[in-house]
Coordinates of C-alpha atoms and ligand atoms in Angstrom, one line a residue:
M1 CA -20.5 -12.5 6.5
A2 CA -21.7 -9.3 8.3
P3 CA -20.4 -6.2 6.6
V4 CA -17.5 -4.4 8.4
V5 CA -18.5 -1.0 9.6
P6 CA -15.7 1.5 9.9
H7 CA -15.5 3.4 13.2
I8 CA -13.0 6.2 13.2
L9 CA -11.0 7.3 16.3
R10 CA -9.3 10.7 15.8
Y11 CA -6.0 11.8 17.4
E12 CA -3.9 15.0 17.1
S13 CA -0.6 13.3 17.4
L14 CA 0.5 9.7 17.9
A15 CA 3.9 7.9 17.7
S16 CA 2.4 5.5 15.1
T17 CA -1.3 4.8 14.3
N18 CA -0.3 1.1 13.7
T19 CA 1.2 0.8 17.2
T20 CA -1.9 2.4 18.8
L21 CA -4.2 0.1 16.9
K22 CA -2.1 -3.0 17.8
E23 CA -2.6 -2.1 21.5
L24 CA -6.3 -1.5 21.0
S25 CA -6.7 -4.8 19.1
R26 CA -5.1 -6.6 22.0
S27 CA -7.7 -5.1 24.3
G28 CA -10.6 -6.2 22.1
A29 CA -11.1 -3.5 19.5
Q30 CA -13.6 -4.5 16.8
A31 CA -12.9 -5.1 13.1
G32 CA -13.4 -1.8 11.2
T33 CA -11.7 0.3 13.9
V34 CA -9.8 3.1 12.2
I35 CA -7.1 5.2 14.0
L36 CA -6.5 8.5 12.4
A37 CA -3.7 11.0 13.4
K38 CA -2.9 14.5 12.2
Q39 CA 0.8 13.7 12.6
Q40 CA 3.0 10.9 13.8
T41 CA 6.2 11.2 15.7
Q42 CA 7.5 7.7 15.0
G43 CA 5.7 6.7 11.8
R44 CA 6.9 3.4 10.5
G45 CA 7.4 2.2 6.9
R46 CA 8.1 -1.2 5.3
T47 CA 11.5 -2.9 5.6
D48 CA 12.2 -1.2 9.0
R49 CA 12.2 2.3 7.5
S50 CA 10.7 5.3 9.1
W51 CA 7.7 7.2 7.6
S52 CA 8.0 10.9 7.8
S53 CA 4.6 12.1 9.1
P54 CA 4.3 15.9 9.4
Q55 CA 0.9 17.7 9.6
G56 CA -0.8 17.8 6.2
G57 CA -0.4 14.1 5.4
L58 CA -3.0 11.4 5.9
Y59 CA -2.0 8.7 8.4
F60 CA -4.4 6.0 9.5
S61 CA -4.7 2.3 10.3
L62 CA -7.6 0.0 9.8
L63 CA -8.2 -3.2 11.8
L64 CA -9.4 -6.5 10.1
K65 CA -9.9 -9.9 11.8
S66 CA -8.8 -13.2 10.4
D67 CA -12.3 -14.1 9.1
Q68 CA -12.1 -11.1 6.9
M69 CA -9.4 -12.4 4.6
H70 CA -8.6 -15.6 2.7
R71 CA -4.9 -15.1 3.3
T72 CA -3.1 -12.4 5.3
T73 CA -0.7 -11.9 2.4
D74 CA -3.6 -10.8 0.1
L75 CA -4.5 -7.7 2.1
P76 CA -1.3 -5.6 1.5
L77 CA -2.0 -6.0 -2.2
L78 CA -5.6 -5.1 -1.8
A79 CA -4.8 -2.0 0.2
G80 CA -2.2 -0.9 -2.3
A81 CA -4.5 -1.2 -5.2
V82 CA -7.3 0.7 -3.3
L83 CA -4.9 3.5 -2.4
S84 CA -4.0 4.0 -6.0
H85 CA -7.7 3.9 -7.0
T86 CA -8.5 6.5 -4.3
V87 CA -5.7 8.8 -5.4
K88 CA -7.0 8.5 -9.0
R89 CA -10.5 9.5 -7.9
T90 CA -9.1 12.5 -6.0
L91 CA -6.6 14.0 -8.5
P92 CA -7.0 15.3 -12.1
S93 CA -7.2 12.5 -14.7
H94 CA -4.2 13.7 -16.7
L95 CA -1.8 12.7 -13.9
S96 CA -0.1 9.3 -14.0
I97 CA -1.1 7.4 -10.9
G98 CA -0.7 3.7 -10.1
V99 CA 0.4 1.0 -7.7
K100 CA 4.0 -0.2 -7.6
W101 CA 4.6 -3.7 -6.4
P102 CA 3.7 -4.6 -3.8
N103 CA 1.8 -1.6 -2.5
D104 CA 3.4 1.8 -3.0
C105 CA 1.4 4.5 -4.7
L106 CA 3.2 6.4 -7.5
L107 CA 2.1 9.8 -8.7
E108 CA 4.0 11.1 -11.8
G109 CA 6.6 8.5 -11.3
R110 CA 7.3 9.4 -7.6
K111 CA 6.1 7.8 -4.4
V112 CA 3.1 9.6 -2.9
G113 CA 1.9 6.9 -0.4
G114 CA 2.5 3.5 1.0
V115 CA 1.0 0.7 3.1
L116 CA 2.4 -1.1 6.1
C117 CA 0.4 -4.2 7.1
E118 CA 1.2 -5.9 10.5
S119 CA -0.3 -9.0 12.0
T120 CA -1.2 -9.2 15.7
G121 CA -2.6 -11.9 18.0
D122 CA -3.2 -15.5 17.1
G123 CA -5.9 -18.1 16.7
R124 CA -9.3 -16.6 17.0
D125 CA -7.7 -13.3 18.1
A126 CA -5.5 -13.0 15.0
A127 CA -5.9 -9.6 13.3
L128 CA -4.3 -7.5 10.6
I129 CA -3.5 -3.8 10.9
I130 CA -3.5 -2.0 7.6
G131 CA -1.5 1.2 8.0
V132 CA -1.7 3.8 5.2
G133 CA 0.4 7.0 4.7
L134 CA -0.3 9.5 2.0
N135 CA 1.6 12.7 1.3
V136 CA -1.3 15.1 0.7
N137 CA -0.9 18.8 1.8
I138 CA 2.9 18.5 2.3
P139 CA 5.1 21.1 0.6
A140 CA 8.0 19.8 -1.5
T141 CA 10.5 21.2 1.0
Q142 CA 9.3 18.7 3.6
L143 CA 9.5 15.7 1.4
V144 CA 13.0 14.7 2.5
A145 CA 12.3 11.2 3.9
F146 CA 12.6 9.3 0.6
Q147 CA 14.9 11.4 -1.4
E148 CA 17.7 8.9 -1.5
R149 CA 15.4 6.1 -2.8
P150 CA 15.0 5.1 -6.4
F151 CA 11.4 6.5 -6.5
K152 CA 11.6 9.9 -4.9
A153 CA 8.8 11.3 -2.9
T154 CA 6.1 13.6 -4.0
S155 CA 2.8 15.0 -2.6
F156 CA -0.6 16.1 -3.8
L157 CA 0.5 19.7 -3.1
E158 CA 3.6 19.4 -5.3
C159 CA 1.4 18.3 -8.2
S160 CA -1.4 20.8 -7.6
P161 CA 0.3 23.9 -6.0
G162 CA -2.0 26.2 -4.0
K163 CA -4.8 23.6 -3.6
V164 CA -5.6 22.3 -0.1
F165 CA -7.1 18.8 -0.1
D166 CA -9.7 17.6 2.4
L167 CA -8.0 14.7 4.3
D168 CA -11.3 13.5 5.7
A169 CA -12.8 13.2 2.2
I170 CA -9.8 11.2 1.1
L171 CA -10.1 8.9 4.1
Q172 CA -13.9 8.4 3.4
A173 CA -13.1 7.7 -0.3
F174 CA -10.5 5.1 0.7
L175 CA -12.8 3.3 3.1
G176 CA -15.7 3.3 0.6
I177 CA -13.5 1.9 -2.2
F178 CA -11.8 -0.5 0.2
F179 CA -14.9 -2.1 1.5
Q180 CA -16.5 -2.5 -2.0
A181 CA -13.3 -4.2 -3.3
H182 CA -13.0 -6.2 -0.1
E183 CA -16.5 -7.6 -0.5
K184 CA -15.7 -8.7 -4.1
Y185 CA -12.4 -10.2 -2.9
M186 CA -14.2 -12.2 -0.1
D187 CA -16.7 -13.4 -2.7
K188 CA -14.5 -14.2 -5.7
G189 CA -11.1 -14.8 -4.0
F190 CA -7.6 -14.0 -5.2
R191 CA -8.6 -14.0 -8.9
F192 CA -10.5 -10.8 -8.3
L193 CA -7.6 -9.2 -6.4
Q194 CA -5.1 -10.2 -9.1
N195 CA -7.1 -8.5 -11.9
Y196 CA -7.9 -5.5 -9.7
W197 CA -4.3 -5.0 -8.7
E198 CA -2.9 -5.5 -12.2
K199 CA -5.4 -2.9 -13.5
E200 CA -4.1 -0.4 -11.0
C201 CA -0.5 -1.0 -11.9
L202 CA 1.2 1.2 -14.6
L203 CA 4.4 -0.9 -14.8
I204 CA 3.1 -4.1 -16.3
G205 CA 4.9 -4.9 -19.6
R206 CA 7.7 -2.4 -18.8
E207 CA 11.4 -3.2 -18.3
V208 CA 12.0 -3.1 -14.5
E209 CA 14.8 -3.8 -12.1
L210 CA 14.3 -5.6 -8.8
K211 CA 17.0 -5.2 -6.1
N212 CA 17.6 -7.2 -2.9
T213 CA 15.3 -9.9 -4.2
G214 CA 13.9 -13.1 -2.7
L215 CA 13.1 -15.9 -5.2
N216 CA 10.2 -18.0 -4.1
Q217 CA 11.3 -21.0 -6.0
E218 CA 14.5 -21.1 -4.0
K219 CA 13.0 -19.8 -0.7
E220 CA 16.2 -17.8 -0.2
S221 CA 17.1 -14.2 -0.6
S222 CA 20.0 -12.6 -2.4
T223 CA 21.3 -9.1 -2.6
G224 CA 21.6 -9.3 -6.4
S225 CA 19.5 -7.3 -8.8
N226 CA 17.4 -8.6 -11.6
R227 CA 16.2 -6.9 -14.8
G228 CA 13.4 -8.0 -17.0
R229 CA 9.9 -7.4 -18.3
F230 CA 7.3 -7.1 -15.5
L231 CA 4.5 -9.6 -16.4
G232 CA 2.3 -9.1 -13.3
I233 CA 1.7 -11.0 -10.1
D234 CA 1.1 -14.7 -9.6
E235 CA -1.5 -16.5 -7.4
Q236 CA 0.8 -16.0 -4.4
G237 CA 1.1 -12.3 -5.1
A238 CA 4.7 -12.7 -6.1
L239 CA 6.1 -10.5 -8.8
V240 CA 6.7 -12.2 -12.2
L241 CA 9.6 -11.2 -14.3
S242 CA 10.6 -12.4 -17.8
K243 CA 14.3 -12.1 -18.4
A244 CA 14.2 -13.8 -21.8
E245 CA 11.6 -15.3 -24.1
G246 CA 9.9 -18.2 -22.3
D247 CA 11.7 -17.6 -19.0
R248 CA 9.8 -16.5 -15.9
Q249 CA 11.0 -15.8 -12.4
H250 CA 8.8 -15.2 -9.4
F251 CA 10.0 -12.9 -6.6
V252 CA 8.5 -12.6 -3.1
T253 CA 10.6 -9.7 -2.0
G254 CA 12.6 -6.9 -3.5
E255 CA 12.7 -3.2 -4.3
L256 CA 11.3 -2.4 -7.8
T257 CA 12.6 0.3 -10.0
C258 CA 11.8 1.1 -13.6
C259 CA 14.4 1.2 -16.4
W260 CA 13.4 4.3 -18.2
Ligands
BTN1 C1 5.9 2.3 3.2 O1 7.0 2.1 3.7 O2 5.7 2.6 2.1 C2 4.7 2.2 4.1 C3 4.4 3.4 4.9 C4 3.2 3.3 5.8 C5 3.0 4.5 6.7 C6 1.7 4.4 7.4 S1 1.3 6.0 8.1 C7 0.0 5.3 9.1 C8 0.6 3.9 9.6 N1 1.3 4.1 10.8 C9 2.6 3.9 10.7 O3 3.5 4.0 11.6 N2 2.9 3.5 9.4 C10 1.7 3.5 8.6

C-alpha cells in the first residue's frame, strides 16, 4: 500500500473541522488531507456533546479511506493511543498521561483531549474522519466545558503555567506517530493495536466504574453502572471488566470512571 502523505489545510475559524472535512471528502479530497482550525464555533464531541474550542487549543481532522483500515472500529482506538503517546512526548515525564477507554487522553487524572471519528460515504467512497481536540494553551478559567463530568478538564497550560506550546509542532508529532503506528497496524493487524493501546492506558488492573453501558454479549444497552477490575480490551476493542474471580464482562459502550 502506498504511504499516506499528510496535506494540511489551515483555517482561522471553522464551525467544526470534522464537518468541513466531511464536505471535502464528498468532493474528492485525498486520504491524508488534514483540516486544522485555530478555533471552532461548533466543535463536536462524542455522544452528541459539544467540544469547547477557543483559540489556544489544537483542533484538526484527518481523512483516511476504507483501504487504510482493517475495520472502521479500530481507528478510534488507534487515534486515542497515538494522542496519548504524542502528549507524553510533549510534556515532562513526571506527569501522568494515558488513554482512557476508548480514546480520551488523561493528564494528571483529568481530560486533556479527545477523538471523534465519523464515517462518510459508502462502497469505494467510504472514508473515515478522525477529529482530534487537545486543550493546549488554554487557561484554567476557560476549561468550563467538561466540569460537570467525572473526569474534569485540564490543559497543558494548567500543568505548565507560563509556558506556551507550539501547536504546529504537536500536530506534526501526532501525524508522525500516527503514520508509524498505522503502518504497523496495517501490517500486523489488531494484535498490534491491542498491545499498543493497552501500553498507553494507565487504568488497566484498576478498579473502575462504567456507566450507561452496552454489553456486547446481549447486544443491548442499559443505563446501569458496573464496577470491576479493568482487564483491557478484547479483539473487538470492547472493554473487559472482571467483577469477581473468573467472571468477565465485555462492554462496547459506556462512560468509564475510576474508583480511587
Ligand atoms: C470527545 O468528545 O472527547 C471528542 C472531542 C473531539 C473534538 C475534535 S476538535 C476537532 C474535531 N472537530 C470537531 O468538531 N470535533 C473534533
